[in-house]
Short mmCIF file of C-alpha atoms in Angstrom, two decimals:
data_model
loop_
_atom_site.label_atom_id
_atom_site.label_comp_id
_atom_site.label_asym_id
_atom_site.label_seq_id
_atom_site.Cartn_x
_atom_site.Cartn_y
_atom_site.Cartn_z
CA UNK A 1 0.00 0.00 0.00
CA UNK A 2 2.77 2.33 1.00
CA UNK A 3 4.63 1.54 -2.21
CA UNK A 4 1.53 2.39 -4.23
CA UNK A 5 1.21 5.76 -2.54
CA UNK A 6 4.84 6.46 -3.31
CA UNK A 7 4.17 5.73 -6.95
CA UNK A 8 1.24 8.08 -7.03
CA UNK A 9 3.32 10.80 -5.45
CA UNK A 10 6.08 10.50 -8.02
CA UNK A 11 3.52 10.56 -10.82
CA UNK A 12 2.09 13.75 -9.43
CA UNK A 13 5.52 15.35 -9.27
CA UNK A 14 6.18 14.41 -12.88
CA UNK A 15 2.90 15.94 -13.96
CA UNK A 16 3.72 19.19 -12.22
CA UNK A 17 7.09 19.29 -13.95
CA UNK A 18 5.47 18.69 -17.31
CA UNK A 19 3.06 21.57 -16.93
CA UNK A 20 5.91 23.88 -15.94
CA UNK A 21 8.24 22.75 -18.69
CA UNK A 22 6.70 22.61 -22.14
CA UNK A 23 7.65 19.96 -24.61
CA UNK A 24 10.12 20.77 -27.34
CA UNK A 25 7.52 19.85 -29.96
CA UNK A 26 5.05 22.44 -28.63
CA UNK A 27 7.67 25.17 -28.50
CA UNK A 28 8.75 24.49 -32.08
CA UNK A 29 5.10 24.50 -33.21
CA UNK A 30 4.57 27.85 -31.52
CA UNK A 31 7.69 29.29 -33.14
CA UNK A 32 6.39 28.08 -36.51
CA UNK A 33 2.98 29.67 -36.05
CA UNK A 34 4.35 33.05 -34.99
CA UNK A 35 7.12 33.48 -37.57
CA UNK A 36 6.37 35.21 -40.81
CA UNK A 37 7.75 33.75 -44.01
CA UNK A 38 8.71 30.51 -42.37
CA UNK A 39 9.13 27.44 -44.55
CA UNK A 40 10.48 25.14 -41.88
CA UNK A 41 11.92 25.15 -38.37
CA UNK A 42 13.44 22.37 -36.37
CA UNK A 43 15.64 21.33 -33.52
CA UNK A 44 18.20 18.79 -34.68
CA UNK A 45 20.98 16.95 -32.97
CA UNK A 46 24.60 17.25 -34.03
CA UNK A 47 24.47 13.77 -35.53
CA UNK A 48 22.05 15.13 -38.12
CA UNK A 49 18.84 13.62 -36.78
CA UNK A 50 15.74 15.83 -36.42
CA UNK A 51 14.36 16.07 -32.86
CA UNK A 52 11.31 18.27 -33.48
CA UNK A 53 10.45 19.70 -36.88
CA UNK A 54 7.58 21.74 -38.28
CA UNK A 55 7.36 22.51 -41.98
CA UNK A 56 4.85 24.87 -43.51
CA UNK A 57 2.29 23.10 -45.69
CA UNK A 58 3.20 23.71 -49.28
CA UNK A 59 6.90 24.12 -48.59
CA UNK A 60 8.56 21.11 -50.17
CA UNK A 61 11.25 20.67 -47.58
CA UNK A 62 12.83 17.38 -46.70
CA UNK A 63 13.41 17.63 -42.94
CA UNK A 64 15.69 14.60 -42.77
CA UNK A 65 17.87 15.96 -45.54
CA UNK A 66 17.95 19.44 -44.00
CA UNK A 67 18.89 18.04 -40.58
CA UNK A 68 21.68 15.91 -42.00
CA UNK A 69 23.07 18.59 -44.29
CA UNK A 70 22.90 21.46 -41.81
CA UNK A 71 24.52 19.37 -39.07
CA UNK A 72 27.60 19.25 -41.29
CA UNK A 73 27.39 23.03 -41.69
CA UNK A 74 27.14 23.61 -37.92
CA UNK A 75 30.03 21.25 -37.18
CA UNK A 76 32.22 22.93 -39.75
CA UNK A 77 31.32 26.39 -38.48
CA UNK A 78 32.19 25.44 -34.89
CA UNK A 79 35.48 24.02 -36.07
CA UNK A 80 36.22 27.19 -38.05
CA UNK A 81 35.41 29.55 -35.18
CA UNK A 82 37.64 27.40 -33.02
CA UNK A 83 40.57 27.27 -35.41
CA UNK A 84 40.46 30.99 -36.18
CA UNK A 85 40.23 31.72 -32.44
CA UNK A 86 36.98 33.64 -32.85
CA UNK A 87 35.33 32.25 -29.71
CA UNK A 88 32.39 29.86 -29.76
CA UNK A 89 30.23 29.42 -32.83
CA UNK A 90 26.92 31.26 -32.49
CA UNK A 91 24.95 31.24 -35.74
CA UNK A 92 25.34 30.77 -39.46
CA UNK A 93 23.17 32.30 -42.14
CA UNK A 94 23.19 31.09 -45.74
CA UNK A 95 21.50 33.58 -48.06
CA UNK A 96 20.43 32.20 -51.41
CA UNK A 97 18.42 33.58 -54.32
CA UNK A 98 15.12 32.71 -52.65
CA UNK A 99 15.75 31.66 -49.03
CA UNK A 100 17.46 32.34 -45.75
CA UNK A 101 18.85 29.20 -44.15
CA UNK A 102 19.70 29.88 -40.52
CA UNK A 103 21.42 27.57 -38.08
CA UNK A 104 22.13 28.38 -34.46
CA UNK A 105 24.03 26.29 -31.94
CA UNK A 106 21.87 25.70 -28.82
CA UNK A 107 24.00 23.29 -26.79
CA UNK A 108 26.98 21.15 -27.72
CA UNK A 109 24.47 18.46 -28.76
CA UNK A 110 21.65 20.35 -30.46
CA UNK A 111 21.13 23.12 -32.98
CA UNK A 112 18.19 25.12 -34.22
CA UNK A 113 17.57 25.36 -37.95
CA UNK A 114 15.18 27.73 -39.65
CA UNK A 115 14.42 28.16 -43.33
CA UNK A 116 12.62 31.34 -44.35
CA UNK A 117 11.33 32.67 -47.63
CA UNK A 118 13.19 35.80 -48.72
CA UNK A 119 10.04 37.23 -50.22
CA UNK A 120 8.15 37.52 -46.97
CA UNK A 121 10.82 38.41 -44.43
CA UNK A 122 14.00 40.44 -44.11
CA UNK A 123 17.47 39.52 -42.98
CA UNK A 124 17.18 41.67 -39.87
CA UNK A 125 13.88 40.06 -38.91
CA UNK A 126 15.20 36.56 -39.49
CA UNK A 127 18.15 37.18 -37.18
CA UNK A 128 15.92 38.69 -34.51
CA UNK A 129 13.42 35.84 -34.66
CA UNK A 130 16.10 33.20 -34.20
CA UNK A 131 17.64 35.00 -31.24
CA UNK A 132 14.27 35.53 -29.64
CA UNK A 133 13.26 31.90 -29.90
CA UNK A 134 16.61 30.26 -29.20
CA UNK A 135 16.39 30.78 -25.44
CA UNK A 136 12.89 29.29 -25.20
CA UNK A 137 13.78 26.32 -27.33
CA UNK A 138 16.91 25.82 -25.26
CA UNK A 139 14.82 25.65 -22.07
CA UNK A 140 12.50 23.06 -23.55
CA UNK A 141 15.33 20.83 -24.69
CA UNK A 142 15.41 17.38 -23.11
CA UNK A 143 18.18 17.14 -20.57
CA UNK A 144 20.04 13.97 -19.80
CA UNK A 145 22.11 13.48 -16.73
CA UNK B 1 51.57 49.72 -87.07
CA UNK B 2 52.24 48.24 -83.64
CA UNK B 3 49.49 46.35 -81.94
CA UNK B 4 48.48 47.64 -78.56
CA UNK B 5 49.86 45.03 -76.18
CA UNK B 6 49.47 47.06 -73.04
CA UNK B 7 46.66 44.89 -71.72
CA UNK B 8 48.94 41.85 -71.87
CA UNK B 9 51.69 43.51 -69.90
CA UNK B 10 49.61 44.50 -66.97
CA UNK B 11 51.38 44.69 -63.65
CA UNK B 12 55.10 45.39 -63.35
CA UNK B 13 55.65 47.05 -66.73
CA UNK B 14 52.61 49.21 -66.54
CA UNK B 15 53.36 50.33 -63.02
CA UNK B 16 56.93 51.30 -63.84
CA UNK B 17 56.13 53.11 -67.05
CA UNK B 18 53.02 54.93 -65.99
CA UNK B 19 53.05 55.47 -62.27
CA UNK B 20 50.71 58.45 -62.57
CA UNK B 21 47.95 56.16 -63.82
CA UNK B 22 48.51 53.81 -60.92
CA UNK B 23 45.99 55.47 -58.67
CA UNK B 24 43.11 55.04 -61.04
CA UNK B 25 43.92 51.92 -63.01
CA UNK B 26 46.24 50.14 -60.59
CA UNK B 27 43.58 49.99 -57.92
CA UNK B 28 41.35 48.13 -60.34
CA UNK B 29 44.12 45.81 -61.42
CA UNK B 30 45.92 45.13 -58.19
CA UNK B 31 44.03 42.78 -55.97
CA UNK B 32 46.05 43.60 -52.88
CA UNK B 33 45.37 47.30 -53.01
CA UNK B 34 41.64 46.66 -53.47
CA UNK B 35 41.58 44.48 -50.36
CA UNK B 36 43.53 47.07 -48.42
CA UNK B 37 41.10 49.76 -49.51
CA UNK B 38 38.20 47.52 -48.48
CA UNK B 39 39.68 47.06 -45.02
CA UNK B 40 39.84 50.83 -44.67
CA UNK B 41 36.08 51.08 -45.14
CA UNK B 42 35.10 49.02 -42.09
CA UNK B 43 36.22 49.14 -38.49
CA UNK B 44 37.30 45.90 -36.87
CA UNK B 45 38.53 44.00 -39.92
CA UNK B 46 40.72 41.04 -38.98
CA UNK B 47 41.31 39.63 -42.44
CA UNK B 48 40.08 39.94 -46.02
CA UNK B 49 40.81 37.13 -48.45
CA UNK B 50 40.13 36.16 -52.01
CA UNK B 51 40.59 32.44 -52.52
CA UNK B 52 39.64 29.54 -54.71
CA UNK B 53 37.20 26.90 -53.56
CA UNK B 54 40.26 24.66 -53.14
CA UNK B 55 41.30 26.85 -50.21
CA UNK B 56 44.34 28.44 -51.79
CA UNK B 57 44.40 32.21 -51.34
CA UNK B 58 44.89 34.40 -54.41
CA UNK B 59 45.31 37.45 -52.27
CA UNK B 60 44.74 38.36 -48.67
CA UNK B 61 45.07 41.34 -46.41
CA UNK B 62 45.57 41.22 -42.66
CA UNK B 63 45.68 44.64 -40.97
CA UNK B 64 48.50 45.22 -38.51
CA UNK B 65 47.34 44.21 -35.06
CA UNK B 66 45.28 41.27 -36.26
CA UNK B 67 46.69 37.90 -35.27
CA UNK B 68 44.67 35.95 -37.81
CA UNK B 69 46.48 33.47 -40.02
CA UNK B 70 45.27 34.32 -43.54
CA UNK B 71 46.32 30.98 -45.06
CA UNK B 72 44.41 29.08 -42.43
CA UNK B 73 41.40 31.37 -42.83
CA UNK B 74 41.39 30.94 -46.62
CA UNK B 75 41.54 27.16 -46.33
CA UNK B 76 38.91 26.93 -43.62
CA UNK B 77 36.52 29.39 -45.24
CA UNK B 78 36.76 27.53 -48.54
CA UNK B 79 35.27 24.52 -46.77
CA UNK B 80 32.40 26.66 -45.47
CA UNK B 81 31.91 28.21 -48.90
CA UNK B 82 31.65 24.77 -50.49
CA UNK B 83 29.34 23.32 -47.85
CA UNK B 84 26.96 26.29 -47.94
CA UNK B 85 26.82 26.06 -51.72
CA UNK B 86 26.01 22.34 -51.59
CA UNK B 87 23.47 22.97 -48.84
CA UNK B 88 21.71 25.63 -50.92
CA UNK B 89 21.76 23.19 -53.82
CA UNK B 90 20.44 20.22 -51.87
CA UNK B 91 17.70 22.24 -50.19
CA UNK B 92 16.72 23.62 -53.59
CA UNK B 93 17.13 27.20 -52.42
CA UNK B 94 18.65 28.61 -55.60
CA UNK B 95 22.10 30.12 -56.03
CA UNK B 96 24.18 31.04 -53.01
CA UNK B 97 24.36 34.78 -52.40
CA UNK B 98 26.41 34.89 -49.23
CA UNK B 99 27.17 33.12 -45.98
CA UNK B 100 27.40 34.87 -42.65
CA UNK B 101 28.97 33.09 -39.71
CA UNK B 102 28.68 34.71 -36.28
CA UNK B 103 30.65 33.60 -33.26
CA UNK B 104 31.08 35.00 -29.76
CA UNK B 105 34.12 37.02 -30.85
CA UNK B 106 33.75 37.61 -34.58
CA UNK B 107 31.81 37.60 -37.81
CA UNK B 108 32.74 36.08 -41.15
CA UNK B 109 31.00 37.06 -44.37
CA UNK B 110 31.71 34.97 -47.47
CA UNK B 111 30.51 35.95 -50.92
CA UNK B 112 30.99 33.82 -54.01
CA UNK B 113 32.89 35.25 -56.99
CA UNK B 114 31.68 33.06 -59.80
CA UNK B 115 31.68 29.32 -59.26
CA UNK B 116 35.21 28.66 -58.18
CA UNK B 117 36.33 31.48 -55.92
CA UNK B 118 35.11 33.60 -53.05
CA UNK B 119 35.69 36.86 -51.23
CA UNK B 120 35.58 36.81 -47.43
CA UNK B 121 35.78 39.37 -44.64
CA UNK B 122 36.57 38.37 -41.08
CA UNK B 123 35.71 41.06 -38.54
CA UNK B 124 35.40 41.46 -34.82
CA UNK B 125 31.99 40.92 -33.23
CA UNK B 126 31.25 44.64 -32.93
CA UNK B 127 31.89 45.54 -36.59
CA UNK B 128 28.69 46.97 -38.08
CA UNK B 129 27.16 44.16 -40.13
CA UNK B 130 25.28 46.51 -42.44
CA UNK B 131 28.49 48.21 -43.54
CA UNK B 132 30.33 44.91 -43.88
CA UNK B 133 27.60 43.66 -46.21
CA UNK B 134 27.57 46.89 -48.17
CA UNK B 135 31.34 46.89 -48.61
CA UNK B 136 31.57 43.28 -49.71
CA UNK B 137 28.72 43.79 -52.16
CA UNK B 138 30.16 46.91 -53.73
CA UNK B 139 33.72 45.55 -53.96
CA UNK B 140 32.79 42.08 -55.24
CA UNK B 141 32.59 43.14 -58.89
CA UNK B 142 35.87 45.08 -58.68
CA UNK B 143 37.64 42.12 -57.14
CA UNK B 144 36.16 39.86 -59.79
CA UNK B 145 37.38 42.21 -62.51
CA UNK B 146 40.84 42.34 -60.99
CA UNK B 147 40.87 38.54 -60.77
CA UNK B 148 40.53 38.38 -64.52
CA UNK B 149 43.61 40.58 -64.88
CA UNK B 150 46.08 39.27 -62.35
#
């Protein structure tokens, strides 16, 4: 009986923690719904595997491909910042004819990737949006001890 | 009648014979002086380099006081240039316009010059990004022109 009560207590504690700390999926969804010109946003791990991804309907983005490809970009950027003694890598922005492809290091294990349409947003806005959301996404990241 | 061969003897001969034209024409023809002029336009420049996608620098300028190794920068930035071009390609985002890397202590802006070479500026973190972008944009065509002449 006592053991059962203990179980119930721990379940309650877990529930409280869940309501305080939102899931990474929800945070990414919220970022997606509040960002103008967004084609896709995701939290990926450094191995190139997507953790939580939202793509805008209509945007033909391959999340797996983006996660894998951009992980290589982030790794290379960290290595470059390191080798050139420019501190820690913060963010990388690839501007192309039609898109902004932003990657930002969150922790040593995860990065945030965002792909925006150039038509509906500006470079300044894209940079602001990523900075604004990075902290929240960082908080929601799963932590392993 | 002698053919005008002056355009084939660009560089040493031209500079010696017509030093008075150096200011106007030499700046367009001499890659190094263009990079030096570029560096003068922005505060906080650590290095400016023109290099091939193979990582070998064609020309570079490191202002006095900067400890950056230009050879290393050219090689390392070539890798970033190539990966951002392939990324743009794979994600079907069209042609690469530029790549901006920000770190806790600096910024690196890379702009392609055709398919096989790039122009890059490495600055400190507090260099004004708007001016860096403006300068690299306005000098890109001059550097490209000079590349055809060196």
